[in-house]
């Protein structure tokens, strides 16, 4: 199977000397539309190219999870996550969002927003493009885990492993879900439901 043209163009562009410009051109619009959909409570129109980019760029998948977890991100911070994923600022921001979401009982954690993010990811999850389905399944498994829905997290992590057998992160999510090891906030949320 040959790599789709947009994925090939993206991979060539980000391996060139001007990776931020390539990410700004290809992945930033997807991240911005995802955030806009979450903020407005509306659906997101996914194109086939969007789904393929999600599969081609793990940093975009990470950015979408972080955008879902933190509803207070400014446009500048969304840009940092999507365009400069390997930069110190993006790594620090990502770590802070994950730490807050998992450990801070006062973190801005909106389960409705996470459910909506999961619904938005249903489009690439249904894609015919196997790598796009795998990327969306893994993101969905993380959202399930944050929501305290261990059975769904296990199912989505297992789907990821069927589609991408070498996905060690999916194996970790699957093991966590099966053992009932959930982030603190998700466990409290599940207990309160």
Tab-separated table of C-alpha atoms in Angstrom:
chain	number	residue	atom	x	y	z
A	1	UNK	CA	0.000	0.000	0.000
A	2	UNK	CA	1.458	3.363	-0.990
A	3	UNK	CA	1.473	6.300	1.375
A	4	UNK	CA	-1.310	8.831	0.610
A	5	UNK	CA	-0.040	11.961	-1.148
A	6	UNK	CA	-0.845	14.335	1.718
A	7	UNK	CA	0.967	12.096	4.205
A	8	UNK	CA	3.972	11.839	1.892
A	9	UNK	CA	4.017	15.623	1.364
A	10	UNK	CA	3.718	16.191	5.110
A	11	UNK	CA	6.472	13.727	5.985
A	12	UNK	CA	8.788	15.243	3.377
A	13	UNK	CA	8.025	18.740	4.653
A	14	UNK	CA	8.582	18.022	8.354
A	15	UNK	CA	11.872	16.283	7.669
A	16	UNK	CA	13.067	19.322	5.753
A	17	UNK	CA	14.837	22.214	7.414
A	18	UNK	CA	11.574	24.083	8.009
A	19	UNK	CA	9.460	21.690	10.069
A	20	UNK	CA	7.472	24.404	11.956
A	21	UNK	CA	6.309	25.910	8.660
A	22	UNK	CA	5.184	22.474	7.484
A	23	UNK	CA	3.322	21.813	10.734
A	24	UNK	CA	1.741	25.250	10.521
A	25	UNK	CA	0.538	24.454	7.016
A	26	UNK	CA	-0.655	20.902	7.601
A	27	UNK	CA	-1.475	20.155	11.241
A	28	UNK	CA	-2.246	23.493	12.873
A	29	UNK	CA	-5.543	23.914	10.958
A	30	UNK	CA	-6.713	20.488	12.176
A	31	UNK	CA	-5.835	21.331	15.797
A	32	UNK	CA	-7.527	24.737	15.559
A	33	UNK	CA	-10.715	23.275	14.063
A	34	UNK	CA	-10.759	20.593	16.769
A	35	UNK	CA	-10.454	23.225	19.481
A	36	UNK	CA	-13.129	25.430	17.879
A	37	UNK	CA	-15.523	22.476	17.711
A	38	UNK	CA	-14.917	21.645	21.378
A	39	UNK	CA	-15.243	25.258	22.505
A	40	UNK	CA	-18.476	25.778	20.566
A	41	UNK	CA	-19.975	22.394	21.393
A	42	UNK	CA	-20.377	21.592	17.710
A	43	UNK	CA	-19.259	18.859	15.350
A	44	UNK	CA	-16.040	18.983	13.370
A	45	UNK	CA	-15.967	18.224	9.664
A	46	UNK	CA	-13.119	15.762	9.154
A	47	UNK	CA	-11.706	15.402	5.684
A	48	UNK	CA	-9.909	12.248	4.590
A	49	UNK	CA	-6.711	14.326	4.610
A	50	UNK	CA	-7.313	15.311	8.251
A	51	UNK	CA	-7.614	11.660	9.235
A	52	UNK	CA	-4.476	10.763	7.306
A	53	UNK	CA	-2.535	13.589	8.983
A	54	UNK	CA	-3.715	12.353	12.375
A	55	UNK	CA	-2.220	8.981	11.481
A	56	UNK	CA	0.991	10.442	10.057
A	57	UNK	CA	1.785	12.753	12.962
A	58	UNK	CA	1.730	11.384	16.521
A	59	UNK	CA	2.352	14.932	17.766
A	60	UNK	CA	-1.001	16.008	16.294
A	61	UNK	CA	-2.749	13.152	18.106
A	62	UNK	CA	-1.059	14.249	21.345
A	63	UNK	CA	-2.096	17.859	20.754
A	64	UNK	CA	-5.749	16.852	20.293
A	65	UNK	CA	-5.745	15.001	23.629
A	66	UNK	CA	-4.189	18.000	25.385
A	67	UNK	CA	-6.690	20.370	23.766
A	68	UNK	CA	-9.509	18.138	25.014
A	69	UNK	CA	-8.090	18.026	28.549
A	70	UNK	CA	-7.584	21.776	28.915
A	71	UNK	CA	-10.441	24.001	27.816
A	72	UNK	CA	-8.513	27.129	28.799
A	73	UNK	CA	-5.757	26.899	26.191
A	74	UNK	CA	-5.175	30.111	24.286
A	75	UNK	CA	-4.754	30.146	20.510
A	76	UNK	CA	-1.037	30.721	21.076
A	77	UNK	CA	-0.715	27.627	23.253
A	78	UNK	CA	-2.643	25.497	20.758
A	79	UNK	CA	-0.189	26.718	18.120
A	80	UNK	CA	2.761	25.799	20.360
A	81	UNK	CA	1.439	22.262	20.833
A	82	UNK	CA	0.671	21.726	17.143
A	83	UNK	CA	3.578	23.529	15.478
A	84	UNK	CA	6.484	23.033	17.907
A	85	UNK	CA	5.744	19.645	19.548
A	86	UNK	CA	9.407	18.903	20.222
A	87	UNK	CA	10.167	22.286	21.730
A	88	UNK	CA	10.741	22.832	25.426
A	89	UNK	CA	7.654	25.048	25.748
A	90	UNK	CA	5.384	22.417	24.181
A	91	UNK	CA	6.837	19.599	26.299
A	92	UNK	CA	6.433	21.663	29.460
A	93	UNK	CA	2.893	22.660	28.559
A	94	UNK	CA	1.953	19.059	27.751
A	95	UNK	CA	3.391	17.788	31.041
A	96	UNK	CA	1.529	20.467	33.000
A	97	UNK	CA	-1.791	19.645	31.316
A	98	UNK	CA	-1.433	15.915	31.936
A	99	UNK	CA	-0.303	16.416	35.545
A	100	UNK	CA	-3.182	18.778	36.271
A	101	UNK	CA	-5.736	16.537	34.627
A	102	UNK	CA	-4.581	13.470	36.524
A	103	UNK	CA	-3.550	14.802	39.904
A	104	UNK	CA	-5.030	18.198	40.665
A	105	UNK	CA	-8.535	17.942	42.126
A	106	UNK	CA	-9.113	21.585	41.178
A	107	UNK	CA	-7.960	21.227	37.565
A	108	UNK	CA	-10.273	22.463	34.835
A	109	UNK	CA	-11.458	18.995	33.921
A	110	UNK	CA	-14.703	18.854	32.013
A	111	UNK	CA	-16.016	15.335	31.391
A	112	UNK	CA	-18.577	16.665	28.901
A	113	UNK	CA	-15.736	18.172	26.880
A	114	UNK	CA	-13.895	14.845	26.894
A	115	UNK	CA	-17.042	13.021	25.768
A	116	UNK	CA	-17.444	15.542	22.969
A	117	UNK	CA	-13.790	15.097	21.962
A	118	UNK	CA	-14.403	11.365	21.859
A	119	UNK	CA	-17.441	11.916	19.621
A	120	UNK	CA	-15.385	14.121	17.288
A	121	UNK	CA	-12.768	11.366	17.009
A	122	UNK	CA	-15.468	8.912	15.876
A	123	UNK	CA	-15.014	10.171	12.297
A	124	UNK	CA	-11.333	9.188	11.889
A	125	UNK	CA	-12.076	6.112	14.013
A	126	UNK	CA	-14.415	4.989	11.215
A	127	UNK	CA	-11.889	5.810	8.481
A	128	UNK	CA	-10.988	3.216	5.863
A	129	UNK	CA	-7.359	4.303	6.309
A	130	UNK	CA	-5.984	1.783	8.817
A	131	UNK	CA	-3.307	4.074	10.361
A	132	UNK	CA	-5.921	6.830	10.847
A	133	UNK	CA	-8.207	4.392	12.635
A	134	UNK	CA	-5.323	3.270	14.845
A	135	UNK	CA	-4.399	6.849	15.812
A	136	UNK	CA	-8.021	7.750	16.582
A	137	UNK	CA	-8.539	4.525	18.542
A	138	UNK	CA	-5.525	5.286	20.731
A	139	UNK	CA	-6.672	8.861	21.392
A	140	UNK	CA	-10.158	7.552	22.187
A	141	UNK	CA	-8.694	4.967	24.581
A	142	UNK	CA	-6.931	7.753	26.495
A	143	UNK	CA	-10.159	9.761	26.703
A	144	UNK	CA	-12.031	6.656	27.905
A	145	UNK	CA	-9.375	6.150	30.566
A	146	UNK	CA	-9.601	9.774	31.729
A	147	UNK	CA	-13.382	9.404	31.936
A	148	UNK	CA	-13.040	6.312	34.105
A	149	UNK	CA	-14.604	4.038	31.477
A	150	UNK	CA	-12.177	1.135	31.732
A	151	UNK	CA	-14.133	-1.273	29.492
A	152	UNK	CA	-14.258	1.231	26.639
A	153	UNK	CA	-10.587	2.125	27.151
A	154	UNK	CA	-9.655	-1.555	26.960
A	155	UNK	CA	-11.729	-2.065	23.798
A	156	UNK	CA	-10.212	0.960	22.037
A	157	UNK	CA	-6.681	0.040	23.128
A	158	UNK	CA	-7.240	-3.516	21.854
A	159	UNK	CA	-8.470	-2.106	18.533
A	160	UNK	CA	-5.319	0.012	18.338
A	161	UNK	CA	-3.190	-3.085	18.870
A	162	UNK	CA	-5.069	-4.998	16.165
A	163	UNK	CA	-4.506	-2.131	13.735
A	164	UNK	CA	-0.948	-1.325	14.874
A	165	UNK	CA	0.496	-4.350	16.717
A	166	UNK	CA	3.651	-2.526	17.808
A	167	UNK	CA	1.832	0.284	19.655
A	168	UNK	CA	3.376	-0.098	23.113
A	169	UNK	CA	1.448	2.886	24.483
A	170	UNK	CA	-1.795	1.102	23.584
A	171	UNK	CA	-0.544	-1.959	25.485
A	172	UNK	CA	0.034	0.249	28.551
A	173	UNK	CA	-3.476	1.738	28.291
A	174	UNK	CA	-4.955	-1.747	27.859
A	175	UNK	CA	-3.103	-3.064	30.913
A	176	UNK	CA	-4.149	-0.028	32.986
A	177	UNK	CA	-7.779	-0.394	31.947
A	178	UNK	CA	-7.835	-4.132	32.671
A	179	UNK	CA	-6.273	-3.647	36.105
A	180	UNK	CA	-8.609	-0.769	36.869
A	181	UNK	CA	-5.681	1.635	37.218
A	182	UNK	CA	-7.287	4.914	36.299
A	183	UNK	CA	-6.114	8.488	36.704
A	184	UNK	CA	-7.206	9.805	40.115
A	185	UNK	CA	-9.720	12.270	38.712
A	186	UNK	CA	-11.243	9.662	36.408
A	187	UNK	CA	-11.586	7.224	39.292
A	188	UNK	CA	-13.393	9.861	41.367
A	189	UNK	CA	-15.600	10.716	38.397
A	190	UNK	CA	-16.497	7.052	37.838
A	191	UNK	CA	-17.280	6.584	41.535
A	192	UNK	CA	-19.553	9.636	41.517
A	193	UNK	CA	-21.500	8.462	38.446
